[in-house]
Amino acid sequence: MSNTLQDIPKTYDPKNTEDKWYKHWVDNGFFRSIPDEREPYTIVIPPPNVTGVLHMGHMLNNTIQDVLIRMKRMQGYNACWVPGTDHASIATEAKVVALLKEQGIKKTDLSREDFLKHAWTWKEKYGGIILKQLEKLGASCDWERTRFTMEDDLSEAVIDVFIDLYNKGYIYRGVRMVNWDPQGLTAVSDEEVIHKEVNSKLYYCNYPLFDKDEEVTTDTITNKLKTGNCITIATVRPETILGDTAVCVHPDDERYKNLKGKFALIPFVNRKVPIIFDDYITMEFGTGALKVTPAHDINDYNLGVKHGLEVIDTIAADGKMSEAAKFYIGEDRFTVRKKIAKDLEEAGYILKVEDYKNKVGYSERTDAVIEPKLSMQWFLKMDTISKPALDAVLNGEVKLIPEKFINTYKHWMENVHDWCISRQLWWGQQIPAWYDDKGNFVVAKTKTEAEAKFKIQNSSFNIQNLKQDEDVLDTWFSSWLWPISVFDGFKDPDNKDINYYYPTNDLITAPEILFFWVARMLIAGYEYRGKKPFSNVYLTGIVRDKQGRKMSKQLGNSPDPIDLMAKYSADGVRVGMLLSSPAGNDLLFDESYCEQGRNFANKVWNAFRLIKGWEVEPQSQPLSLGEGGSIEWFENRFNQALEEINDHYSKYRMSDALMGTYKLVWDDFCAWYLEMIKPEFGKPISKTVYDATLNFFERILKVMHPWMPFITEEIWHLIAERNEKDCIIISKWPEVKSYSESFLIRFNEFEQTVMSIRNIRASKNISPKEVLTLSIKQSENDADIEFNQLIQKLCNISSISYVSDNVDNATSFLINGVEFFIPLNDKIDVAAEREKLKTEIEYNRGFLESVEAKLSNQNFVSRAKPEIIANEQKKKSDAESKIKLLEEQLAGLN
RNA sequence: GGGAGCUUAGCUCAGCUGGUUCAGAGCAUCUGCCUUACAAGCAGAGGGUCACUGGUUCGAACCCAGUAGUUCCCACCA
């Protein structure tokens, strides 16, 4: 191995290596997992939206998964990471609709079958993008296991589960007020509504009061408005006035007690509606009078049910005014809000308008303002079925990391609402309910089975024209089965895969979908396997920008991960993502983290260049003391560090594990070890040292591999001749061997010595090239002889001598009770040395005083633990002897 | 409106059983170096009233109470 330093570029170039090694790993089947006698370690990917592209959240999420998978693979587990995608009904359907629109095709002009054809074409074209992007990141998924939530087997599982839950009585159908997305044209679940605070206007509007039989004319209205014979309501949604069917006040409200039996007149439509009394009303809010619109507000709906009010649905599914509104028909609700406010004003109805902050629900998927709407939907009863999933988290069978999410989870699960599972979309699993022309229905897997069921129920039903429910199921109704369905646990409940891999080990996901997905997977797991789907749930944070804003397309504050990887290398970005992201904490992302990652890769690359560049002595030579000490130290230090790193991993402290690795490599290996053993320029290195170093380097690369898979694989193959199957990805994780604490302590003293000498050079402007000597006030026998050579080497010290008296014209320092002197001759600044010593003495006296105060406190001595007291006593004597030495030095200075 | 969390160096965060890992790390900053692996680097240095107030304790960043700020979750006040 000759000097090839010139041939190796000074900076690591990831461009070729990343694709090369990824392909190599795949070609050799290193990601593949099939059941065998080893213990499995399994992760199912949170399936990204099939039409999605990689964003920073995915990067964080998948990097963590890959780090865990790679580490466990190296530790000898049968590591299996199952990839796949989610069909994401609303999002995908919206994208397909938009694309068709560009082509001039309206969804409503297409049959369901034709629309689905377009959707599948779209899926085939764009569906793989995100998974391809994950390859760039280095994700070591078992691609042969790639699943899709809408593929035949998984869809069948969804349908079977629906039928099963229906038969168990958990699923029911009913008219309810649901969250309607007027853009997606579908109902969404409560969890898919995001409440945001917005600036609104609160309109105070007069409704003229009438008696039951009093005639309504233009004149009477004008008159009543003028004289104030009105009741004033306050609303932020004047466009819903047309659908009002009552005005509600509190029964105890003195202002309105005289209104019993009276009626209010709705503007424009001139409908008389009753004044009703209900203690739901907050008297203090607005005027204490509430307009009631049962069709467009959940509270009003409840009031309507209670008081038997008429329901007038004035807003159509697309958010435009319906025929029933009578005015503004076909115009958008927000346009109408402005228009009607103006018209009411002109007609004299408006009393005043105030600025007002309120919360408005937005659709998670389309960001459209949610419209509460009455409709027929399917629901899953959650109370009983969710019980085991709650218990599992509370009793620790399933761990949430970090634990702080247990409270949130508990609160949600104890107050869980029934789950609206139907969606008015086509892209998804169509609900297996079949209707006859009178609206009777049965739930059955196929039309034939449905017909049979109808026959059994009542032969008089017309089964000629059975029609399947138009709606599809919520996407989460398929993804909640994911940990089971990816192993075909529904299709074939006793197959080898499901028995081997289920329950999986870790789930890595975002806290945002704790309820959407995690809770529901737990529910499905217990319901269908009688077992948890996973043991640990690692909840990542949200990736935010430097200002703390969530990264999003709309804000344009999210870098493209692919660009980032091109700029900083995949390894660099992986490290960057994890440098500061403890579990559950949001990650304030900054490109400088990736830069740090890239720099780290470069550091390792240069360590490789150094080692690779050495000329090795052909024969083994006996080790020098310094060489022997260096090797012994790094062996000890490596095991100590690895023990810590393993511990961090076991507690899912990912950034700590990474930082431990970072420091082991950068500080211990590069900054200390390599400098200690580095041969003089132009001289060869001892073969023994070289072999030991190579061995250390290989172990270090292994520990780095989960974080930086590409560069470690590249170097692994460059530092030694290897069979192409001998890859670091499948190499064995180093074992922790016992190490000597006392040796490491002695090394630490050596480190302090070196740093003190360097400090002296820096503070006194002594060039590193200038040779110095060192005297140690100690008897020679006690010395750490193996380190002396290293002190000489690292500090450019020509000789070390042992003395019994203080050295004149020297600067000094003290380490663990031992005095060190560096003669400076004419360079010595006696006054400065004196000052330095005085400050040090003063500091130590202060310290001593505080310790003595403690020890003379009777309460402390009588109550503190003996070892604490012994420790204080040691501190005291150490400080005393230190002060004595410093004082002697001061006295000897002249 | 209810609940949970957070507040430690300029930034991002550790700090696990209250006391030798107790005031830490990385980055950033400052000073000096193009030293023969690496300026994407080396060496050195300076940064903190542990949010505030009180309590418990021989002893508090850590336990308790309150206050302020902040984030998140849940919830049907127009």
PDB file of C-alpha atoms in Angstrom, chain A residues 568-786:
ATOM      1  CA  TYR A 568     -24.867  18.141   0.934  1.00  0.00           C
ATOM      2  CA  SER A 569     -24.984  14.422   0.080  1.00  0.00           C
ATOM      3  CA  ALA A 570     -27.601  12.015   1.358  1.00  0.00           C
ATOM      4  CA  ASP A 571     -25.377  11.173   4.323  1.00  0.00           C
ATOM      5  CA  GLY A 572     -24.927  14.843   5.147  1.00  0.00           C
ATOM      6  CA  VAL A 573     -28.651  15.522   5.081  1.00  0.00           C
ATOM      7  CA  ARG A 574     -29.390  12.436   7.187  1.00  0.00           C
ATOM      8  CA  VAL A 575     -26.976  13.596   9.834  1.00  0.00           C
ATOM      9  CA  GLY A 576     -28.276  17.145   9.539  1.00  0.00           C
ATOM     10  CA  MET A 577     -31.848  16.021  10.121  1.00  0.00           C
ATOM     11  CA  LEU A 578     -30.968  14.109  13.252  1.00  0.00           C
ATOM     12  CA  LEU A 579     -28.405  16.377  14.860  1.00  0.00           C
ATOM     13  CA  SER A 580     -31.065  18.202  16.753  1.00  0.00           C
ATOM     14  CA  SER A 581     -34.265  16.262  16.890  1.00  0.00           C
ATOM     15  CA  PRO A 582     -35.012  14.556  20.154  1.00  0.00           C
ATOM     16  CA  ALA A 583     -38.193  12.508  20.014  1.00  0.00           C
ATOM     17  CA  GLY A 584     -41.338  14.539  20.099  1.00  0.00           C
ATOM     18  CA  ASN A 585     -39.547  17.844  19.734  1.00  0.00           C
ATOM     19  CA  ASP A 586     -40.138  19.967  16.708  1.00  0.00           C
ATOM     20  CA  LEU A 587     -37.123  20.365  14.519  1.00  0.00           C
ATOM     21  CA  LEU A 588     -36.201  23.920  13.627  1.00  0.00           C
ATOM     22  CA  PHE A 589     -34.574  23.068  10.381  1.00  0.00           C
ATOM     23  CA  ASP A 590     -31.662  25.023   9.068  1.00  0.00           C
ATOM     24  CA  GLU A 591     -29.436  24.104   6.168  1.00  0.00           C
ATOM     25  CA  SER A 592     -26.406  24.660   8.365  1.00  0.00           C
ATOM     26  CA  TYR A 593     -27.197  21.335  10.037  1.00  0.00           C
ATOM     27  CA  CYS A 594     -26.772  19.643   6.683  1.00  0.00           C
ATOM     28  CA  GLU A 595     -23.558  21.538   6.222  1.00  0.00           C
ATOM     29  CA  GLN A 596     -22.351  20.124   9.499  1.00  0.00           C
ATOM     30  CA  GLY A 597     -23.354  16.687   8.265  1.00  0.00           C
ATOM     31  CA  ARG A 598     -21.447  17.172   5.050  1.00  0.00           C
ATOM     32  CA  ASN A 599     -18.408  18.397   6.971  1.00  0.00           C
ATOM     33  CA  PHE A 600     -18.555  15.309   9.109  1.00  0.00           C
ATOM     34  CA  ALA A 601     -18.548  13.112   6.021  1.00  0.00           C
ATOM     35  CA  ASN A 602     -15.582  15.040   4.761  1.00  0.00           C
ATOM     36  CA  LYS A 603     -13.764  14.590   8.046  1.00  0.00           C
ATOM     37  CA  VAL A 604     -14.096  10.847   7.811  1.00  0.00           C
ATOM     38  CA  TRP A 605     -13.058  10.944   4.212  1.00  0.00           C
ATOM     39  CA  ASN A 606      -9.852  12.671   5.169  1.00  0.00           C
ATOM     40  CA  ALA A 607      -9.156  10.264   7.976  1.00  0.00           C
ATOM     41  CA  PHE A 608      -9.401   7.633   5.300  1.00  0.00           C
ATOM     42  CA  ARG A 609      -7.011   9.567   3.045  1.00  0.00           C
ATOM     43  CA  LEU A 610      -4.506   9.804   5.861  1.00  0.00           C
ATOM     44  CA  ILE A 611      -4.579   6.134   6.726  1.00  0.00           C
ATOM     45  CA  LYS A 612      -4.623   5.071   3.122  1.00  0.00           C
ATOM     46  CA  GLY A 613      -1.643   7.275   2.405  1.00  0.00           C
ATOM     47  CA  TRP A 614       0.671   5.704   4.941  1.00  0.00           C
ATOM     48  CA  GLU A 615       3.570   3.603   3.917  1.00  0.00           C
ATOM     49  CA  VAL A 616       3.709   0.531   6.135  1.00  0.00           C
ATOM     50  CA  GLU A 617       6.878  -1.061   7.411  1.00  0.00           C
ATOM     51  CA  PRO A 618       7.197  -4.500   5.886  1.00  0.00           C
ATOM     52  CA  GLN A 619       8.112  -6.191   9.164  1.00  0.00           C
ATOM     53  CA  SER A 620       6.458  -5.915  12.516  1.00  0.00           C
ATOM     54  CA  GLN A 621       8.485  -3.852  14.943  1.00  0.00           C
ATOM     55  CA  PRO A 622       8.092  -3.735  18.690  1.00  0.00           C
ATOM     56  CA  LEU A 623       5.752  -0.921  19.671  1.00  0.00           C
ATOM     57  CA  SER A 624       7.104   2.236  21.185  1.00  0.00           C
ATOM     58  CA  LEU A 625       5.653   3.264  24.543  1.00  0.00           C
ATOM     59  CA  GLY A 626       3.647   5.989  22.889  1.00  0.00           C
ATOM     60  CA  GLU A 627       2.248   3.687  20.245  1.00  0.00           C
ATOM     61  CA  GLY A 628       1.325   1.077  22.788  1.00  0.00           C
ATOM     62  CA  GLY A 629      -0.345   3.665  24.977  1.00  0.00           C
ATOM     63  CA  SER A 630      -2.276   5.107  22.048  1.00  0.00           C
ATOM     64  CA  ILE A 631      -3.646   1.758  21.021  1.00  0.00           C
ATOM     65  CA  GLU A 632      -4.500   0.752  24.540  1.00  0.00           C
ATOM     66  CA  TRP A 633      -6.281   4.042  25.084  1.00  0.00           C
ATOM     67  CA  PHE A 634      -8.369   3.947  21.947  1.00  0.00           C
ATOM     68  CA  GLU A 635      -9.387   0.357  22.581  1.00  0.00           C
ATOM     69  CA  ASN A 636     -10.657   1.400  25.995  1.00  0.00           C
ATOM     70  CA  ARG A 637     -12.241   4.580  24.789  1.00  0.00           C
ATOM     71  CA  PHE A 638     -14.016   2.861  21.910  1.00  0.00           C
ATOM     72  CA  ASN A 639     -15.691   0.385  24.184  1.00  0.00           C
ATOM     73  CA  GLN A 640     -16.712   3.063  26.610  1.00  0.00           C
ATOM     74  CA  ALA A 641     -18.188   5.178  23.817  1.00  0.00           C
ATOM     75  CA  LEU A 642     -19.937   2.247  22.195  1.00  0.00           C
ATOM     76  CA  GLU A 643     -21.525   1.315  25.475  1.00  0.00           C
ATOM     77  CA  GLU A 644     -22.915   4.833  25.731  1.00  0.00           C
ATOM     78  CA  ILE A 645     -24.098   4.850  22.148  1.00  0.00           C
ATOM     79  CA  ASN A 646     -25.875   1.522  22.550  1.00  0.00           C
ATOM     80  CA  ASP A 647     -27.538   2.860  25.644  1.00  0.00           C
ATOM     81  CA  HIS A 648     -28.800   5.926  23.787  1.00  0.00           C
ATOM     82  CA  TYR A 649     -30.206   3.729  21.046  1.00  0.00           C
ATOM     83  CA  SER A 650     -31.977   1.497  23.505  1.00  0.00           C
ATOM     84  CA  LYS A 651     -33.717   4.550  24.919  1.00  0.00           C
ATOM     85  CA  TYR A 652     -34.486   5.993  21.488  1.00  0.00           C
ATOM     86  CA  ARG A 653     -32.317   9.012  22.160  1.00  0.00           C
ATOM     87  CA  MET A 654     -31.353   9.335  18.567  1.00  0.00           C
ATOM     88  CA  SER A 655     -29.620  12.697  18.588  1.00  0.00           C
ATOM     89  CA  ASP A 656     -27.584  11.626  21.607  1.00  0.00           C
ATOM     90  CA  ALA A 657     -26.561   8.422  19.880  1.00  0.00           C
ATOM     91  CA  LEU A 658     -25.557  10.454  16.861  1.00  0.00           C
ATOM     92  CA  MET A 659     -23.622  12.993  18.902  1.00  0.00           C
ATOM     93  CA  GLY A 660     -21.836  10.169  20.713  1.00  0.00           C
ATOM     94  CA  THR A 661     -20.809   8.757  17.369  1.00  0.00           C
ATOM     95  CA  TYR A 662     -19.807  12.170  16.078  1.00  0.00           C
ATOM     96  CA  LYS A 663     -17.512  12.844  18.995  1.00  0.00           C
ATOM     97  CA  LEU A 664     -16.018   9.374  18.998  1.00  0.00           C
ATOM     98  CA  VAL A 665     -15.031   9.844  15.392  1.00  0.00           C
ATOM     99  CA  TRP A 666     -14.098  13.492  15.288  1.00  0.00           C
ATOM    100  CA  ASP A 667     -12.583  14.083  18.697  1.00  0.00           C
ATOM    101  CA  ASP A 668     -11.323  10.751  19.898  1.00  0.00           C
ATOM    102  CA  PHE A 669     -10.302   9.080  16.682  1.00  0.00           C
ATOM    103  CA  CYS A 670      -9.290  11.976  14.457  1.00  0.00           C
ATOM    104  CA  ALA A 671      -8.199  14.711  16.839  1.00  0.00           C
ATOM    105  CA  TRP A 672      -6.447  12.511  19.393  1.00  0.00           C
ATOM    106  CA  TYR A 673      -5.735   9.003  18.236  1.00  0.00           C
ATOM    107  CA  LEU A 674      -4.615   9.703  14.697  1.00  0.00           C
ATOM    108  CA  GLU A 675      -2.452  12.607  15.837  1.00  0.00           C
ATOM    109  CA  MET A 676      -0.889  10.362  18.464  1.00  0.00           C
ATOM    110  CA  ILE A 677       0.084   7.573  16.120  1.00  0.00           C
ATOM    111  CA  LYS A 678       0.745   9.613  12.999  1.00  0.00           C
ATOM    112  CA  PRO A 679       4.293   8.843  11.790  1.00  0.00           C
ATOM    113  CA  GLU A 680       6.715  11.639  11.108  1.00  0.00           C
ATOM    114  CA  PHE A 681       6.509  13.042   7.631  1.00  0.00           C
ATOM    115  CA  GLY A 682       8.041  10.719   5.110  1.00  0.00           C
ATOM    116  CA  LYS A 683       8.467   7.877   7.550  1.00  0.00           C
ATOM    117  CA  PRO A 684       6.580   4.598   7.363  1.00  0.00           C
ATOM    118  CA  ILE A 685       4.195   3.437  10.033  1.00  0.00           C
ATOM    119  CA  SER A 686       4.728   0.356  12.126  1.00  0.00           C
ATOM    120  CA  LYS A 687       2.761  -2.575  10.789  1.00  0.00           C
ATOM    121  CA  THR A 688       1.345  -3.385  14.191  1.00  0.00           C
ATOM    122  CA  VAL A 689       0.101   0.151  14.640  1.00  0.00           C
ATOM    123  CA  TYR A 690      -1.260   0.221  11.134  1.00  0.00           C
ATOM    124  CA  ASP A 691      -3.200  -2.993  11.612  1.00  0.00           C
ATOM    125  CA  ALA A 692      -4.605  -1.818  14.911  1.00  0.00           C
ATOM    126  CA  THR A 693      -5.585   1.479  13.372  1.00  0.00           C
ATOM    127  CA  LEU A 694      -7.305  -0.160  10.454  1.00  0.00           C
ATOM    128  CA  ASN A 695      -9.197  -2.351  12.866  1.00  0.00           C
ATOM    129  CA  PHE A 696     -10.305   0.692  14.862  1.00  0.00           C
ATOM    130  CA  PHE A 697     -11.290   2.484  11.693  1.00  0.00           C
ATOM    131  CA  GLU A 698     -13.430  -0.414  10.557  1.00  0.00           C
ATOM    132  CA  ARG A 699     -15.213  -0.539  13.884  1.00  0.00           C
ATOM    133  CA  ILE A 700     -15.822   3.186  13.745  1.00  0.00           C
ATOM    134  CA  LEU A 701     -17.198   2.956  10.248  1.00  0.00           C
ATOM    135  CA  LYS A 702     -19.630   0.319  11.430  1.00  0.00           C
ATOM    136  CA  VAL A 703     -20.878   2.516  14.221  1.00  0.00           C
ATOM    137  CA  MET A 704     -21.270   5.342  11.732  1.00  0.00           C
ATOM    138  CA  HIS A 705     -23.003   3.237   9.129  1.00  0.00           C
ATOM    139  CA  PRO A 706     -26.629   3.619  10.238  1.00  0.00           C
ATOM    140  CA  TRP A 707     -26.246   7.395  10.069  1.00  0.00           C
ATOM    141  CA  MET A 708     -24.082   7.636   6.981  1.00  0.00           C
ATOM    142  CA  PRO A 709     -24.603   4.489   4.971  1.00  0.00           C
ATOM    143  CA  PHE A 710     -23.064   5.592   1.693  1.00  0.00           C
ATOM    144  CA  ILE A 711     -19.699   7.006   2.667  1.00  0.00           C
ATOM    145  CA  THR A 712     -19.087   4.219   5.158  1.00  0.00           C
ATOM    146  CA  GLU A 713     -19.766   1.583   2.517  1.00  0.00           C
ATOM    147  CA  GLU A 714     -17.501   3.386   0.072  1.00  0.00           C
ATOM    148  CA  ILE A 715     -14.603   3.631   2.505  1.00  0.00           C
ATOM    149  CA  TRP A 716     -15.203   0.074   3.728  1.00  0.00           C
ATOM    150  CA  HIS A 717     -14.389  -1.140   0.261  1.00  0.00           C
ATOM    151  CA  LEU A 718     -11.487   1.262  -0.263  1.00  0.00           C
ATOM    152  CA  ILE A 719      -9.541   0.438   2.887  1.00  0.00           C
ATOM    153  CA  ALA A 720      -9.259  -3.259   2.178  1.00  0.00           C
ATOM    154  CA  GLU A 721      -9.564  -5.788  -0.575  1.00  0.00           C
ATOM    155  CA  ARG A 722     -13.010  -7.230  -0.126  1.00  0.00           C
ATOM    156  CA  ASN A 723     -15.342  -9.616  -1.742  1.00  0.00           C
ATOM    157  CA  GLU A 724     -18.254  -7.695  -3.223  1.00  0.00           C
ATOM    158  CA  LYS A 725     -20.615  -9.429  -0.810  1.00  0.00           C
ATOM    159  CA  ASP A 726     -18.519  -8.398   2.155  1.00  0.00           C
ATOM    160  CA  CYS A 727     -20.374  -5.149   2.760  1.00  0.00           C
ATOM    161  CA  ILE A 728     -20.550  -2.971   5.818  1.00  0.00           C
ATOM    162  CA  ILE A 729     -24.343  -2.921   5.650  1.00  0.00           C
ATOM    163  CA  ILE A 730     -24.427  -6.571   6.695  1.00  0.00           C
ATOM    164  CA  SER A 731     -21.312  -6.530   8.848  1.00  0.00           C
ATOM    165  CA  LYS A 732     -21.551  -7.317  12.506  1.00  0.00           C
ATOM    166  CA  TRP A 733     -22.131  -4.488  14.969  1.00  0.00           C
ATOM    167  CA  PRO A 734     -19.087  -4.265  17.269  1.00  0.00           C
ATOM    168  CA  GLU A 735     -19.408  -5.821  20.657  1.00  0.00           C
ATOM    169  CA  VAL A 736     -18.740  -3.859  23.814  1.00  0.00           C
ATOM    170  CA  LYS A 737     -15.714  -5.293  25.529  1.00  0.00           C
ATOM    171  CA  SER A 738     -14.711  -4.446  29.050  1.00  0.00           C
ATOM    172  CA  TYR A 739     -12.572  -1.376  29.461  1.00  0.00           C
ATOM    173  CA  SER A 740     -10.408   0.105  32.155  1.00  0.00           C
ATOM    174  CA  GLU A 741     -11.879   3.174  33.791  1.00  0.00           C
ATOM    175  CA  SER A 742      -8.604   3.889  35.566  1.00  0.00           C
ATOM    176  CA  PHE A 743      -6.695   3.891  32.308  1.00  0.00           C
ATOM    177  CA  LEU A 744      -9.175   6.324  30.842  1.00  0.00           C
ATOM    178  CA  ILE A 745      -8.758   8.579  33.869  1.00  0.00           C
ATOM    179  CA  ARG A 746      -4.997   8.561  33.455  1.00  0.00           C
ATOM    180  CA  PHE A 747      -5.452   9.387  29.803  1.00  0.00           C
ATOM    181  CA  ASN A 748      -7.655  12.269  30.765  1.00  0.00           C
ATOM    182  CA  GLU A 749      -4.815  13.672  32.862  1.00  0.00           C
ATOM    183  CA  PHE A 750      -2.561  13.364  29.856  1.00  0.00           C
ATOM    184  CA  GLU A 751      -5.132  15.207  27.768  1.00  0.00           C
ATOM    185  CA  GLN A 752      -5.244  17.986  30.316  1.00  0.00           C
ATOM    186  CA  THR A 753      -1.472  18.208  30.259  1.00  0.00           C
ATOM    187  CA  VAL A 754      -1.407  18.539  26.494  1.00  0.00           C
ATOM    188  CA  MET A 755      -4.144  21.151  26.524  1.00  0.00           C
ATOM    189  CA  SER A 756      -2.380  23.136  29.223  1.00  0.00           C
ATOM    190  CA  ILE A 757       0.810  23.254  27.213  1.00  0.00           C
ATOM    191  CA  ARG A 758      -1.101  24.258  24.082  1.00  0.00           C
ATOM    192  CA  ASN A 759      -2.825  26.942  26.083  1.00  0.00           C
ATOM    193  CA  ILE A 760       0.536  28.284  27.215  1.00  0.00           C
ATOM    194  CA  ARG A 761       1.726  28.411  23.638  1.00  0.00           C
ATOM    195  CA  ALA A 762      -1.415  30.170  22.469  1.00  0.00           C
ATOM    196  CA  SER A 763      -1.561  32.696  25.267  1.00  0.00           C
ATOM    197  CA  LYS A 764       2.153  33.526  25.096  1.00  0.00           C
ATOM    198  CA  ASN A 765       2.327  33.522  21.337  1.00  0.00           C
ATOM    199  CA  ILE A 766       4.863  30.727  21.211  1.00  0.00           C
ATOM    200  CA  SER A 767       4.907  29.145  17.791  1.00  0.00           C
ATOM    201  CA  PRO A 768       4.149  25.415  17.634  1.00  0.00           C
ATOM    202  CA  LYS A 769       7.478  25.076  15.874  1.00  0.00           C
ATOM    203  CA  GLU A 770       9.455  26.371  18.831  1.00  0.00           C
ATOM    204  CA  VAL A 771      10.799  23.506  20.920  1.00  0.00           C
ATOM    205  CA  LEU A 772      10.084  23.577  24.670  1.00  0.00           C
ATOM    206  CA  THR A 773      11.035  21.420  27.627  1.00  0.00           C
ATOM    207  CA  LEU A 774       8.859  20.188  30.424  1.00  0.00           C
ATOM    208  CA  SER A 775       9.671  19.466  34.076  1.00  0.00           C
ATOM    209  CA  ILE A 776       7.413  17.492  36.345  1.00  0.00           C
ATOM    210  CA  LYS A 777       7.720  17.818  40.093  1.00  0.00           C
ATOM    211  CA  GLN A 778       7.311  14.212  40.976  1.00  0.00           C
ATOM    212  CA  SER A 779       9.392  11.125  41.497  1.00  0.00           C
ATOM    213  CA  GLU A 780       9.975   9.356  38.246  1.00  0.00           C
ATOM    214  CA  ASN A 781       8.487   6.021  39.292  1.00  0.00           C
ATOM    215  CA  ASP A 782       5.011   7.402  39.552  1.00  0.00           C
ATOM    216  CA  ALA A 783       4.992   8.838  36.094  1.00  0.00           C
ATOM    217  CA  ASP A 784       2.739   7.742  33.286  1.00  0.00           C
ATOM    218  CA  ILE A 785       5.694   6.860  31.234  1.00  0.00           C
ATOM    219  CA  GLU A 786       3.750   5.738  28.153  1.00  0.00           C
TER     220      GLU A 786
END
